[in-house]
Amino acid sequence: MATAPANNLPIFYNDLLPLSTMDHADYKSRSVDSAPFLTSQHAVPLTIDEFVTAQRFAPIIFSAGADSVPLLLMGLNEGVNIFLDDEGKLRGPAYVPAYVRRYPWMLAKLRPDSEELSLCFDPTSPALGAFEEGTPLFEDGKPSELTQGVLKFCEDFEQAAARTGQFVKELQDMDLLMDGEVSIQTPIADQPFVYRGFRMVNEEKLRDLRGDQLRKINQSGMLPLIYAHLFSLQLMREIFEAQINLGKGPINAPAPVAPVSAEN
């Protein structure tokens, strides 16, 4: 299942610390060319801002359960990501979700009684630390240009996540999400591979929407996002074949894709 770690932190994050001018004055950021934390993650949270680009590379599905979130499906089984090698380097062209690009940073509430969000980071990440080389996080006691850019990216991500939540709510309010099932017939097996355990838009109900409902989702920009999701499901076969070629062929009863905790 695509679930958060046992410590209830979002996926990928092992710990969170608020960035501090006192505690991290000498911290720097250095570039990394791999993402080993992603190699075993087969489904990654995706915002609606990314649907149009992401649908060219991998299927966009919705997690199972009541609180569905959009996910980019990067493998058909837990522990398999066909886009990365064992070291966490990209094998070729791929779309890397903003959720991944944001790591090791994120905005989080430091106090439960406050809505204020603070810029935090995962201290276990090899990208941040008191290194001799790298780009400083602070200059003259103030956030550097890099840190300001990180903060802007995280703020934009939070806004996109809020839009995504509203998008899913409207799909649910119109009863457009259903339990998904994709059957893939291959010449090497008598029985087709059937992928289940996710949710998808019900095309029949979409076609049967009343005129006013259809006009509403068209004017709001939801309609092209829905079709980006539906068109992307055709890539299930490519993911399947890639796993076969890697010797990681999916089993015929994949674990359900459960809701992913994207934030605290």
Short mmCIF file of C-alpha atoms in Angstrom, two decimals:
data_model
loop_
_atom_site.label_atom_id
_atom_site.label_comp_id
_atom_site.label_asym_id
_atom_site.label_seq_id
_atom_site.Cartn_x
_atom_site.Cartn_y
_atom_site.Cartn_z
CA MET A 1 0.00 0.00 0.00
CA ALA A 2 1.10 3.57 -0.63
CA THR A 3 0.95 4.79 2.94
CA ALA A 4 2.80 7.19 5.20
CA PRO A 5 5.60 5.93 7.48
CA ALA A 6 4.67 4.62 10.90
CA ASN A 7 5.75 7.89 12.50
CA ASN A 8 2.90 9.64 10.63
CA LEU A 9 5.27 11.84 8.66
CA PRO A 10 4.56 12.27 4.96
CA ILE A 11 6.11 9.68 2.67
CA PHE A 12 9.89 10.09 2.11
CA TYR A 13 10.33 12.15 5.29
CA ASN A 14 12.17 10.55 8.22
CA ASP A 15 12.14 13.63 10.43
CA LEU A 16 11.26 17.33 10.25
CA LEU A 17 13.05 20.37 11.68
CA PRO A 18 12.08 24.04 11.28
CA LEU A 19 14.75 26.01 9.44
CA SER A 20 16.42 28.40 11.89
CA THR A 21 18.85 31.28 11.36
CA MET A 22 20.50 30.34 14.66
CA ASP A 23 20.71 26.55 14.40
CA HIS A 24 21.39 26.34 10.67
CA ALA A 25 23.34 29.52 9.95
CA ASP A 26 26.19 27.56 8.36
CA TYR A 27 24.00 25.09 6.45
CA LYS A 28 24.34 24.71 2.72
CA SER A 29 22.44 22.92 -0.02
CA ARG A 30 24.27 20.68 -2.43
CA SER A 31 22.96 19.03 -5.56
CA VAL A 32 22.25 15.31 -5.66
CA ASP A 33 21.89 13.23 -8.81
CA SER A 34 19.75 10.43 -7.42
CA ALA A 35 16.66 9.85 -5.32
CA PRO A 36 17.11 6.49 -3.56
CA PHE A 37 14.10 7.25 -1.37
CA LEU A 38 11.92 7.04 -4.48
CA THR A 39 13.08 3.66 -5.84
CA SER A 40 10.58 1.65 -3.79
CA GLN A 41 7.64 4.05 -4.11
CA HIS A 42 5.24 2.96 -6.83
CA ALA A 43 2.66 5.75 -6.41
CA VAL A 44 3.40 9.42 -5.70
CA PRO A 45 0.96 12.26 -4.85
CA LEU A 46 0.20 14.53 -7.78
CA THR A 47 -1.49 17.94 -7.98
CA ILE A 48 -3.96 18.88 -10.71
CA ASP A 49 -1.51 21.53 -11.93
CA GLU A 50 0.65 18.62 -13.13
CA PHE A 51 -2.00 16.45 -14.82
CA VAL A 52 -1.51 17.66 -18.40
CA THR A 53 2.26 17.13 -18.38
CA ALA A 54 2.32 14.00 -16.22
CA GLN A 55 -0.28 12.12 -18.27
CA ARG A 56 2.26 11.79 -21.12
CA PHE A 57 4.54 9.61 -18.97
CA ALA A 58 2.51 7.54 -16.50
CA PRO A 59 -1.05 6.71 -15.43
CA ILE A 60 -2.84 9.14 -13.12
CA ILE A 61 -5.09 7.32 -10.67
CA PHE A 62 -6.92 8.13 -7.43
CA SER A 63 -6.14 6.36 -4.18
CA ALA A 64 -8.64 3.92 -2.74
CA GLY A 65 -10.82 4.86 0.20
CA ALA A 66 -12.99 7.81 1.12
CA ASP A 67 -10.25 10.47 1.13
CA SER A 68 -8.92 9.93 -2.38
CA VAL A 69 -5.87 11.79 -3.66
CA PRO A 70 -4.47 11.79 -7.20
CA LEU A 71 -1.38 9.65 -7.63
CA LEU A 72 1.15 9.20 -10.43
CA LEU A 73 1.52 5.44 -10.88
CA MET A 74 5.21 4.64 -11.39
CA GLY A 75 4.88 0.88 -10.94
CA LEU A 76 2.09 -1.68 -10.60
CA ASN A 77 3.29 -3.22 -7.36
CA GLU A 78 4.50 -2.03 -3.98
CA GLY A 79 8.25 -1.56 -4.03
CA VAL A 80 8.61 -1.18 -7.82
CA ASN A 81 9.34 2.08 -9.62
CA ILE A 82 10.14 1.43 -13.29
CA PHE A 83 11.44 4.96 -13.92
CA LEU A 84 14.48 4.69 -11.61
CA ASP A 85 17.38 2.28 -11.38
CA ASP A 86 18.47 0.67 -8.12
CA GLU A 87 20.58 3.74 -7.22
CA GLY A 88 17.66 6.10 -7.66
CA LYS A 89 18.75 7.60 -10.99
CA LEU A 90 16.29 8.13 -13.83
CA ARG A 91 16.43 5.45 -16.53
CA GLY A 92 15.17 7.84 -19.19
CA PRO A 93 12.44 10.42 -19.88
CA ALA A 94 10.05 10.72 -16.97
CA TYR A 95 7.88 13.18 -15.09
CA VAL A 96 9.03 13.82 -11.52
CA PRO A 97 6.10 15.10 -9.43
CA ALA A 98 6.44 18.35 -7.51
CA TYR A 99 5.94 16.33 -4.33
CA VAL A 100 9.28 14.64 -5.04
CA ARG A 101 11.04 17.80 -6.22
CA ARG A 102 10.00 19.54 -3.00
CA TYR A 103 11.86 17.04 -0.81
CA PRO A 104 13.60 17.50 1.65
CA TRP A 105 11.62 20.70 2.24
CA MET A 106 8.00 21.26 3.22
CA LEU A 107 5.78 23.77 5.01
CA ALA A 108 4.39 22.50 8.30
CA LYS A 109 2.51 23.73 11.34
CA LEU A 110 4.77 23.88 14.37
CA ARG A 111 1.87 24.23 16.79
CA PRO A 112 -1.52 22.53 16.56
CA ASP A 113 -3.26 25.68 17.80
CA SER A 114 -1.88 27.81 14.95
CA GLU A 115 -2.52 27.82 11.21
CA GLU A 116 0.86 29.40 10.51
CA LEU A 117 3.16 27.30 8.35
CA SER A 118 6.94 27.26 8.78
CA LEU A 119 9.61 26.13 6.35
CA CYS A 120 10.92 22.79 7.56
CA PHE A 121 13.33 20.17 6.23
CA ASP A 122 14.28 16.53 6.71
CA PRO A 123 17.66 16.58 8.53
CA THR A 124 18.43 13.05 7.31
CA SER A 125 18.64 14.24 3.70
CA PRO A 126 22.17 14.23 2.21
CA ALA A 127 21.33 17.43 0.32
CA LEU A 128 21.44 19.71 3.38
CA GLY A 129 24.06 20.19 6.05
CA ALA A 130 27.07 22.12 7.30
CA PHE A 131 29.10 21.31 4.19
CA GLU A 132 32.21 23.05 2.89
CA GLU A 133 30.72 23.10 -0.61
CA GLY A 134 27.23 24.05 -1.72
CA THR A 135 24.91 27.04 -1.75
CA PRO A 136 24.35 28.82 1.59
CA LEU A 137 20.86 28.82 3.07
CA PHE A 138 21.56 32.13 4.83
CA GLU A 139 23.57 35.20 3.91
CA ASP A 140 24.22 37.94 6.47
CA GLY A 141 21.69 36.32 8.78
CA LYS A 142 18.91 36.43 6.19
CA PRO A 143 17.44 33.73 3.92
CA SER A 144 19.54 33.42 0.77
CA GLU A 145 18.10 33.63 -2.73
CA LEU A 146 18.04 29.82 -2.77
CA THR A 147 16.02 29.64 0.47
CA GLN A 148 13.59 32.28 -0.79
CA GLY A 149 13.10 30.22 -3.94
CA VAL A 150 12.49 27.08 -1.89
CA LEU A 151 9.91 28.90 0.21
CA LYS A 152 8.11 30.13 -2.92
CA PHE A 153 8.07 26.62 -4.38
CA CYS A 154 6.63 25.18 -1.17
CA GLU A 155 3.99 27.92 -1.00
CA ASP A 156 2.99 27.25 -4.61
CA PHE A 157 2.79 23.54 -3.83
CA GLU A 158 0.47 24.16 -0.88
CA GLN A 159 -1.83 26.23 -3.09
CA ALA A 160 -1.84 23.55 -5.78
CA ALA A 161 -2.59 20.91 -3.13
CA ALA A 162 -5.59 22.97 -1.95
CA ARG A 163 -6.90 23.23 -5.54
CA THR A 164 -6.41 19.49 -5.90
CA GLY A 165 -8.41 18.78 -2.77
CA GLN A 166 -11.27 20.90 -4.08
CA PHE A 167 -11.11 19.11 -7.44
CA VAL A 168 -11.42 15.69 -5.79
CA LYS A 169 -14.24 16.92 -3.53
CA GLU A 170 -16.23 18.05 -6.56
CA LEU A 171 -15.67 14.69 -8.27
CA GLN A 172 -16.94 12.95 -5.15
CA ASP A 173 -19.90 15.31 -4.78
CA MET A 174 -20.94 14.42 -8.34
CA ASP A 175 -20.35 10.73 -7.61
CA LEU A 176 -17.93 10.49 -10.52
CA LEU A 177 -15.28 8.32 -8.81
CA MET A 178 -15.58 4.55 -8.86
CA ASP A 179 -13.43 1.54 -7.99
CA GLY A 180 -11.05 1.05 -10.91
CA GLU A 181 -10.04 -2.07 -12.81
CA VAL A 182 -7.72 -2.37 -15.80
CA SER A 183 -7.24 -5.67 -17.63
CA ILE A 184 -4.07 -6.27 -19.65
CA GLN A 185 -3.96 -9.30 -21.96
CA THR A 186 -0.50 -10.53 -22.88
CA PRO A 187 0.67 -13.24 -25.33
CA ILE A 188 2.75 -14.93 -22.63
CA ALA A 189 -0.15 -15.71 -20.28
CA ASP A 190 -3.54 -17.37 -20.68
CA GLN A 191 -5.19 -15.10 -18.13
CA PRO A 192 -5.01 -11.30 -18.35
CA PHE A 193 -3.27 -9.27 -15.68
CA VAL A 194 -5.90 -7.29 -13.77
CA TYR A 195 -4.91 -4.17 -11.85
CA ARG A 196 -7.29 -3.16 -9.05
CA GLY A 197 -7.20 -1.30 -5.75
CA PHE A 198 -7.54 2.26 -7.05
CA ARG A 199 -10.24 4.71 -8.05
CA MET A 200 -10.93 6.33 -11.40
CA VAL A 201 -13.52 8.56 -13.06
CA ASN A 202 -16.63 6.73 -14.20
CA GLU A 203 -16.88 7.55 -17.92
CA GLU A 204 -20.50 6.41 -18.15
CA LYS A 205 -21.58 8.78 -15.39
CA LEU A 206 -19.48 11.53 -16.95
CA ARG A 207 -21.34 11.14 -20.26
CA ASP A 208 -24.69 11.14 -18.44
CA LEU A 209 -24.12 14.41 -16.56
CA ARG A 210 -26.87 16.98 -16.89
CA GLY A 211 -26.14 19.89 -19.19
CA ASP A 212 -25.74 22.36 -16.33
CA GLN A 213 -23.31 20.04 -14.51
CA LEU A 214 -21.25 19.49 -17.65
CA ARG A 215 -21.16 23.22 -18.33
CA LYS A 216 -20.00 23.85 -14.76
CA ILE A 217 -17.04 21.44 -14.89
CA ASN A 218 -16.12 22.68 -18.36
CA GLN A 219 -16.09 26.34 -17.30
CA SER A 220 -14.17 25.53 -14.10
CA GLY A 221 -11.42 23.76 -16.04
CA MET A 222 -12.17 20.35 -14.53
CA LEU A 223 -13.10 18.65 -17.79
CA PRO A 224 -9.65 18.63 -19.45
CA LEU A 225 -8.14 17.42 -16.16
CA ILE A 226 -10.62 14.55 -16.06
CA TYR A 227 -9.73 13.54 -19.60
CA ALA A 228 -6.01 13.83 -18.89
CA HIS A 229 -6.59 11.26 -16.14
CA LEU A 230 -8.67 8.99 -18.36
CA PHE A 231 -6.26 9.15 -21.31
CA SER A 232 -3.31 8.39 -19.03
CA LEU A 233 -4.79 5.03 -18.03
CA GLN A 234 -3.76 3.72 -21.46
CA LEU A 235 -0.18 3.78 -20.16
CA MET A 236 -0.94 0.92 -17.75
CA ARG A 237 0.22 -1.52 -20.44
CA GLU A 238 3.52 0.33 -20.86
CA ILE A 239 4.17 0.20 -17.11
CA PHE A 240 3.32 -3.50 -17.15
CA GLU A 241 5.65 -4.25 -20.06
CA ALA A 242 8.46 -2.21 -18.50
CA GLN A 243 8.20 -4.25 -15.31
CA ILE A 244 8.33 -7.46 -17.33
CA ASN A 245 11.46 -6.25 -19.16
CA LEU A 246 13.10 -5.39 -15.84
CA GLY A 247 12.35 -8.84 -14.47
CA LYS A 248 9.92 -7.35 -11.96
CA GLY A 249 6.68 -8.56 -13.51
CA PRO A 250 3.64 -7.62 -11.43
CA ILE A 251 1.70 -10.23 -9.55
CA ASN A 252 -1.95 -10.59 -10.49
CA ALA A 253 -3.39 -9.26 -7.26
CA PRO A 254 -1.67 -5.94 -6.51
CA ALA A 255 -2.01 -4.39 -3.11
CA PRO A 256 -4.65 -1.67 -2.99
CA VAL A 257 -3.41 1.85 -3.43
CA ALA A 258 -4.40 3.36 -0.10
CA PRO A 259 -4.68 7.06 0.70
CA VAL A 260 -1.29 8.74 0.91
CA SER A 261 -0.54 11.20 3.68
CA ALA A 262 0.96 14.07 1.73
CA GLU A 263 1.11 16.45 4.68
CA ASN A 264 1.04 16.37 8.44
#
